[in-house]
Structures are given as structure tokens and as C-alpha cells.
Amino acid sequence: MIVVLSLLAACGSNKGSDASSSPSESGAASQSAAPSESGSASPADDKPITFTFFDKNVGDAFNNPVAQEITKRTGVSLEIQQPTGNPSEKLNLMLASNDLPDLMSIGRGDILDKYIAAGALLPLNDLIDQYGPHIKEMYGDMLNKTRSADGKNYYLANWYGLEQYPIFGFLMRMNVLEELGAGDKINNGQPFTQQEFVDLLKKYQEKYPTVNGKKAYPFTFNGENIGAVKGTFKGMYGMMPYYENNGQLQSEVKDPKFIEMIKFMNSLYTQGFIDPEWATNKTQQYEQKLSSGAIFATADAFWNVGNPNTALKQAAADQAKKDAAQFYPYKVVADGADASKLTYGPKSSLGWDGIGISKSNKDPARAIRFLDFLASEEGQYLMMWGIEGVHWDMKDGKHVPRQEVFDGFDKDWAGYSTKTGIRKWTWAVKNGPGTDGTPYDLIGRYRQDPVSSLAIKNLADTSFDTAPYDNLGPSGGTPEAIMQQKVTEIGDKYFPRMVMAPSEADAVKLYDKMLQEMETAGLSKLEKIYTDNYAKRMELWK
């Protein structure tokens, strides 16, 4: 009887598992590991198991070649869940109904905080200590920064780690820059001064009043992406997410640089340099205008003009010089700004989403071992590069991609990713290069097109970490959250009005009125929350 009961107990503790892989292969702890606070310890095993996984970004079936290889190496299959509607609504519904999948990928912010506060996600600290050597190695101090107020980790970030990579910039057509006499700066990494930039806009306006019978403008923006417009001009002045004033965090609108930025933008508008329809431009209209050849410059993330650049290359009279027809990102330095402290590249080292193990998971130890594999270099290259010997080869100690992979992505990015599984899922992905110097993100970083290459050359040094300032506002569902929404709406309402005011004096009056309305809506109370939350975060990160 004692022998039988012992065997049954062993079977119960090893449900869905065997001891076929070593700790060095899978990141598992020894079979004698003690149970953690998050679930019973499991021996190192690769017996087939299936987890349900909610991914807010991708709902494809986990059955492509990369997925099959992940299952082969870990024994884990996934049933991917992703709604056809709004992922946030589905996440809130699952939390309210307590109907949770085994694993979850949730955007960092209010909803993730709700899940943690409700106890819907398991603390990972003990599990990582026992089963996560690759997680410890790859994440390092990032685990300290993603802790909650109780000192515990509830998720693993993806796209984590600070990367010197540009985002916003003043995008100008290279061939037009040459026509306007700026050929010496088109490819040498040197910034334009504010006055040099204004002179270029003026020269374009004078030289091209019309293009193909249509009114031409030196400048236009995407009215559906005001964040990119603001981000570009704020970068020019070196503005940060908050204005730090005597130890207090205040709204960016109180930064003295903000009103200077508004005055500059207003001067561009009143001189007729900016397309008067910019604020109502939808993305499709915006892209059509850029593609027409009647626009010289815009303010945007450099990857947002891919469609117009393709059209401009196709329409180039001299196909041997088609690349020069594109919009390229350049740095412009505001008067009085420090060129070495510009902020065109806001990036959070804490990443975009958080991957957690839900309280419904029956084998959290196996789940963390699965995540440990994904977080490892082996897992990173598998997810982001594909399968060795099929999609890439190891030569002289370096990962070398096969040309057919680039050809496949060039022909049909979405289709090829779905077919192969390369870059389909970006769970626990780390920014930057692996130990051999090749980037984990093959398609986004290994091979640079001319626009990306110049963006790095011109603007990579403007990257800065926004992590200390991320999500410092009030918690969702609180009265203060309503205040925040109101203040944001006021800012969104006044921004285009200030830019398009008839004069600088009118722009300043609108700015003063905006501040008054924000204060009435509770801005000072919100600023106290920003400051308190920032202080708590800095204390937590010590």
C-alpha cells in the first residue's frame, strides 16, 4: 500500500511531465526543488502539454514551422486566443468573469495593473529563482524595474531594454534638399539649425508654388497622429515627458520650451509654410499628399512614410536615383537648444506588453520553464529568425540569414510571417544584439534600408529612456482618472488652434486660456500624483 500510494503521489506531482531534459537545456531546476508560493514545483520535463494563451496582438493558430519547432523543443503547445474586436474589452470581460487562460500578453498600463491588483496573475519571483536562469540572465536589472509596489514580479516585458534607435524626425525629400542647396548635409549626419530649416521651407515655397497644377506646401502633417507631430517638435527642443520644476513633476505644457515650440510652429503656419488642412488630414489623405510630390517635408516617425516613399520611388524620372526621391529623417536643433540633448527618440526600456501566468494555470512551473526558453538566446533567434538550416545558418560563430527570408518579407511581409512563423510572436523579445553581435530582430534591425540607415546616423543619439515616466498618472476608474482624461482632451483641443492662430499674440492668448481650463479641470492635483508616483518608483528601483 505504501509503495502504491507513493507511486500515485509521484504521478500526481508529475502530471504531464517526465525528466527528459536537463536544467542546462531547458532552464529547469532540479527535481528536488521545493514548491514555490506560486505553485508546486515540477521536475524538469518535456511531456506534451497545452496551454491557453491570450495574445492581445496576434490570434494566429500556433501551428506554423516556428511554432512547431518551439513545441518540439519544449513539449508545449498553445491554443492562442485573441478577440476580433477590442482586446481591452475582452481583457476586462475575462477579469470580471474570472475566465482566464493559462498565459496572457497584456499591454503595460491600467489593464495590466488591474489584473495584478485583482490577484489574477501569479507572482513570478520564486518560479524564476527555481526555473528561470535564462530569464535572470537576459532581463538582469529589468526584473527590478518591472516589480510592483509589493516588490514582486507579475509579468515579463517584451521589447525590453534601452536601444539607441531613432523614432521621430523632420522628414525631407533628399533630391529636393539637393535642389535647394543643402547637398552637403543630405548624408553626413550633421543637424540643421532652426534658421537653416526655415530657409529651406522658404526656398521650396518660392520655387514650387504648384506641382502638377496643384498647390504645393513645404510642410504637412498627419492629423490622425498628432502625437508624432508633437513628438518631433518636442524633440527639436529637447523636451521631456514631464517638466521637472523644483523637485516636482509638472505637465509638459508648463515647460517654458512648450510655448516657444508653439510660437515657432505658429510662425511656420502664418508664413504659409504649413498645409492649412493638416489638422483634418486623415492618414490616407496624408499619404496621398506626400506621394503627390507636392510636399517637401513632414514631422513623423520615419517608418510611417513607407507607402509614400514607395510611390515616390516608382514615380522617379531617373530610376537609377529613385532612392533619393524618398523622405529621409533629419535632426533640426531649436535656437538655444543643446544639440547633444535632443529628444527625438523616446523609448521605454520596459517594453510594450507584459506576459504573465494566470492564477488558473495548473502547472505554473512548466509555464515559467516555457517562458524561460522563449527568453533565452535560443528562443529569441527561433522566434525572430526562424529555424537553423532552413531560414538561417551559423557561419564562423555568427547567425547568417538566408536571402530567401528577406525576399519573402519584401514580397509579402504579413503573408511570409504567417507562413513561416518568423516574427509572428514577439514574446519576451529583447532589444539589441545577441552575444555574436547580430540583432535579435532580424527584419527590423539586421538589414537596413537607406531611410533607416540615415535615421540611425542622424538621430540615434537622441534616444532616451522614458521608463521612469511611464504610467505615472492616476489609476483607471478613479475620479482623478476622469480629471486626466479631461485635461488631455483640453490639450488636444487647443494644440491645433494654437498652431493655426492668426498671430503669435493670439497663439499666446489661447495658450493662457488652455492653462486656465486645465487648472480648473484639476491639473495641479494630477501633478501631485505624477510627483508622488515618480518618487515611489525611484524608491522601488533602488
PDB file of N, CA, C and O in Angstrom, residues 62 138 196 295 311 428 488:
ATOM      1  N   PHE A  62      -1.235  28.408 -33.488  1.00  0.00           N
ATOM      2  CA  PHE A  62       0.156  28.092 -33.160  1.00  0.00           C
ATOM      3  C   PHE A  62       0.555  26.800 -33.877  1.00  0.00           C
ATOM      4  O   PHE A  62       0.785  25.752 -33.250  1.00  0.00           O
ATOM      5  N   MET A 138      19.010  37.212 -19.093  1.00  0.00           N
ATOM      6  CA  MET A 138      18.639  38.137 -20.160  1.00  0.00           C
ATOM      7  C   MET A 138      18.037  39.434 -19.616  1.00  0.00           C
ATOM      8  O   MET A 138      18.340  40.520 -20.092  1.00  0.00           O
ATOM      9  N   GLU A 196      18.256  77.434 -40.641  1.00  0.00           N
ATOM     10  CA  GLU A 196      18.537  76.713 -41.882  1.00  0.00           C
ATOM     11  C   GLU A 196      17.288  75.969 -42.355  1.00  0.00           C
ATOM     12  O   GLU A 196      16.989  75.940 -43.553  1.00  0.00           O
ATOM     13  N   ILE A 295       4.725  68.008 -51.646  1.00  0.00           N
ATOM     14  CA  ILE A 295       5.105  68.297 -50.266  1.00  0.00           C
ATOM     15  C   ILE A 295       6.601  68.058 -50.111  1.00  0.00           C
ATOM     16  O   ILE A 295       7.135  67.043 -50.558  1.00  0.00           O
ATOM     17  N   ALA A 311       5.780  55.064 -53.475  1.00  0.00           N
ATOM     18  CA  ALA A 311       5.176  55.752 -54.620  1.00  0.00           C
ATOM     19  C   ALA A 311       6.161  56.731 -55.264  1.00  0.00           C
ATOM     20  O   ALA A 311       6.237  56.837 -56.489  1.00  0.00           O
ATOM     21  N   ALA A 428       8.604  38.092 -24.941  1.00  0.00           N
ATOM     22  CA  ALA A 428       9.848  38.216 -24.168  1.00  0.00           C
ATOM     23  C   ALA A 428      11.037  38.630 -25.036  1.00  0.00           C
ATOM     24  O   ALA A 428      12.186  38.342 -24.703  1.00  0.00           O
ATOM     25  N   THR A 488      -6.365  65.973 -20.808  1.00  0.00           N
ATOM     26  CA  THR A 488      -5.846  65.539 -22.106  1.00  0.00           C
ATOM     27  C   THR A 488      -6.710  66.063 -23.248  1.00  0.00           C
ATOM     28  O   THR A 488      -6.195  66.520 -24.279  1.00  0.00           O
TER      29      THR A 488
END
